[in-house]
Amino acid sequence: VEFLYCDLASMKSIRQFVQQFRAKNCPLHVLVNNAGVMLVPERKTEDGFEEHFGLNYLGHFLLTNLLLDTLKQSGTHSHSARIITVSSATHYVGKLLLDDLQSRCSYSPHGAYAQSKLALVLFTYRLQHLLTANGSHVTANVVDPGVVNTELYKHVFWVVKVVKWMTAWLFFKTPEEGASTTIYAAVSPEMEGAGGCYLYNEERTKSADVAYDEELQRRLWTESCKMVGISDEASRLP
């Protein structure tokens, strides 16, 4: 196992990581987008993005796009390369505000977190559409790991922390259990060639209705390209 440093809250760090990875001339068969923060106070990344949107979503958007060529070269007809993005059930209550993606008008930690997780689902569906249109041997799926007992809850109110401490053994998944659906999406033969799926407990399920809005998917993709400074070649595709 070899580790390369990558700060998903820094566009510069992401680009440096991709350069280092490409220099190794390694194939890339599985990419898991799993970094994230939750319910943090209002603050910005070094690029000036609201932290939930910048780290949870835009960082993965840029990383995935910069690695797409390597993924396409690594996938074959019988063994597709796989992109797995970790979202959350909170996306069901998320609202994507295209005119205020940075939550400048009114900041809510819950609203910003839910929006970032909805953006990841919209991104995955649009990405799969583009991969299919290009005939690429790459699949993109999105995973809901469930409620997992991790340090992600360190910014919640102290009463919630106490309740979590008392009930985690009963209601929360362990990190190993929370990772199971991601691993399933990454290696299961049943997922070979299957893309554009929302997975929960290793089963395909329905995401929020708004996530299937293709016009919203396109608009988010175009705006995201502008924000991270990459070419929106996909805008020419249906």
Short mmCIF file of C-alpha atoms in Angstrom, two decimals, residues 23-133:
data_model
loop_
_atom_site.label_atom_id
_atom_site.label_comp_id
_atom_site.label_asym_id
_atom_site.label_seq_id
_atom_site.Cartn_x
_atom_site.Cartn_y
_atom_site.Cartn_z
CA ALA A 23 3.75 10.12 -13.17
CA LYS A 24 3.58 6.55 -11.84
CA ASN A 25 1.91 5.36 -15.06
CA CYS A 26 -0.41 3.12 -13.06
CA PRO A 27 -3.85 1.98 -14.20
CA LEU A 28 -6.82 3.15 -12.16
CA HIS A 29 -9.57 0.58 -11.77
CA VAL A 30 -11.47 1.95 -8.77
CA LEU A 31 -11.92 5.51 -7.54
CA VAL A 32 -13.83 5.99 -4.27
CA ASN A 33 -14.87 9.56 -3.46
CA ASN A 34 -15.30 9.44 0.30
CA ALA A 35 -13.86 12.59 1.90
CA GLY A 36 -16.20 14.91 3.74
CA VAL A 37 -17.11 17.26 6.57
CA MET A 38 -20.49 17.58 8.26
CA LEU A 39 -22.29 20.43 10.02
CA VAL A 40 -19.18 22.59 10.28
CA PRO A 41 -19.57 26.28 11.18
CA GLU A 42 -19.59 28.70 8.28
CA ARG A 43 -16.10 28.83 6.82
CA LYS A 44 -14.35 28.67 3.47
CA THR A 45 -11.74 26.52 1.75
CA GLU A 46 -8.49 28.10 0.60
CA ASP A 47 -10.14 28.66 -2.79
CA GLY A 48 -12.99 30.62 -1.21
CA PHE A 49 -15.68 27.96 -1.47
CA GLU A 50 -18.16 27.23 1.33
CA GLU A 51 -16.54 24.23 3.01
CA HIS A 52 -19.31 21.65 2.64
CA PHE A 53 -19.76 22.43 -1.05
CA GLY A 54 -16.06 22.94 -1.74
CA LEU A 55 -14.73 19.84 0.01
CA ASN A 56 -17.60 17.34 -0.13
CA TYR A 57 -18.57 18.10 -3.71
CA LEU A 58 -16.25 20.32 -5.77
CA GLY A 59 -13.09 18.56 -4.59
CA HIS A 60 -14.45 15.22 -5.78
CA PHE A 61 -15.82 16.78 -8.97
CA LEU A 62 -12.37 18.09 -9.93
CA LEU A 63 -10.51 14.96 -8.83
CA THR A 64 -12.81 12.67 -10.82
CA ASN A 65 -12.64 14.80 -13.96
CA LEU A 66 -8.83 15.00 -13.85
CA LEU A 67 -8.61 11.21 -13.49
CA LEU A 68 -11.23 10.35 -16.13
CA ASP A 69 -8.74 9.75 -18.95
CA THR A 70 -6.80 7.28 -16.79
CA LEU A 71 -10.01 5.54 -15.76
CA LYS A 72 -11.14 5.25 -19.39
CA GLN A 73 -7.78 3.76 -20.38
CA SER A 74 -7.95 1.28 -17.51
CA GLY A 75 -11.46 -0.04 -18.14
CA THR A 76 -12.11 -2.88 -20.58
CA HIS A 77 -15.21 -4.42 -22.14
CA SER A 78 -15.22 -7.23 -19.56
CA HIS A 79 -13.95 -5.23 -16.57
CA SER A 80 -15.11 -1.64 -16.37
CA ALA A 81 -13.27 0.86 -14.21
CA ARG A 82 -15.53 2.00 -11.38
CA ILE A 83 -16.22 5.36 -9.75
CA ILE A 84 -18.01 5.18 -6.40
CA THR A 85 -19.14 8.38 -4.72
CA VAL A 86 -20.35 8.40 -1.12
CA SER A 87 -23.42 10.54 -0.51
CA SER A 88 -25.94 10.41 2.34
CA ALA A 89 -29.63 9.99 3.07
CA THR A 90 -29.61 13.72 3.88
CA HIS A 91 -29.66 14.35 0.13
CA TYR A 92 -33.39 13.52 0.26
CA VAL A 93 -34.01 16.80 2.10
CA GLY A 94 -31.35 18.77 0.25
CA LYS A 95 -32.11 21.72 -2.00
CA LEU A 96 -29.72 22.74 -4.76
CA LEU A 97 -29.67 26.53 -5.00
CA LEU A 98 -27.92 27.23 -8.28
CA ASP A 99 -28.00 30.97 -7.64
CA ASP A 100 -26.44 30.53 -4.18
CA LEU A 101 -24.34 27.37 -4.15
CA GLN A 102 -22.01 28.97 -1.58
CA SER A 103 -24.86 29.58 0.91
CA ARG A 104 -23.95 33.27 1.13
CA CYS A 105 -27.52 34.52 1.51
CA SER A 106 -28.41 32.36 4.47
CA TYR A 107 -26.03 29.81 5.96
CA SER A 108 -27.31 26.66 7.63
CA PRO A 109 -24.88 23.84 8.45
CA HIS A 110 -27.64 21.28 7.87
CA GLY A 111 -28.75 22.89 4.61
CA ALA A 112 -25.20 23.24 3.28
CA TYR A 113 -24.35 19.63 4.12
CA ALA A 114 -27.55 18.29 2.53
CA GLN A 115 -26.96 20.38 -0.60
CA SER A 116 -23.43 19.01 -0.99
CA LYS A 117 -24.73 15.44 -0.74
CA LEU A 118 -27.50 16.10 -3.26
CA ALA A 119 -24.92 17.61 -5.61
CA LEU A 120 -22.93 14.37 -5.44
CA VAL A 121 -25.96 12.34 -6.57
CA LEU A 122 -26.73 14.75 -9.44
CA PHE A 123 -23.06 14.66 -10.44
CA THR A 124 -22.97 10.86 -10.48
CA TYR A 125 -26.04 10.56 -12.69
CA ARG A 126 -24.75 13.17 -15.15
CA LEU A 127 -21.32 11.54 -15.18
CA GLN A 128 -22.80 8.13 -16.00
CA HIS A 129 -24.84 9.68 -18.82
CA LEU A 130 -21.66 11.18 -20.32
CA LEU A 131 -19.66 7.97 -19.91
CA THR A 132 -22.39 5.99 -21.67
CA ALA A 133 -22.64 8.56 -24.47
#
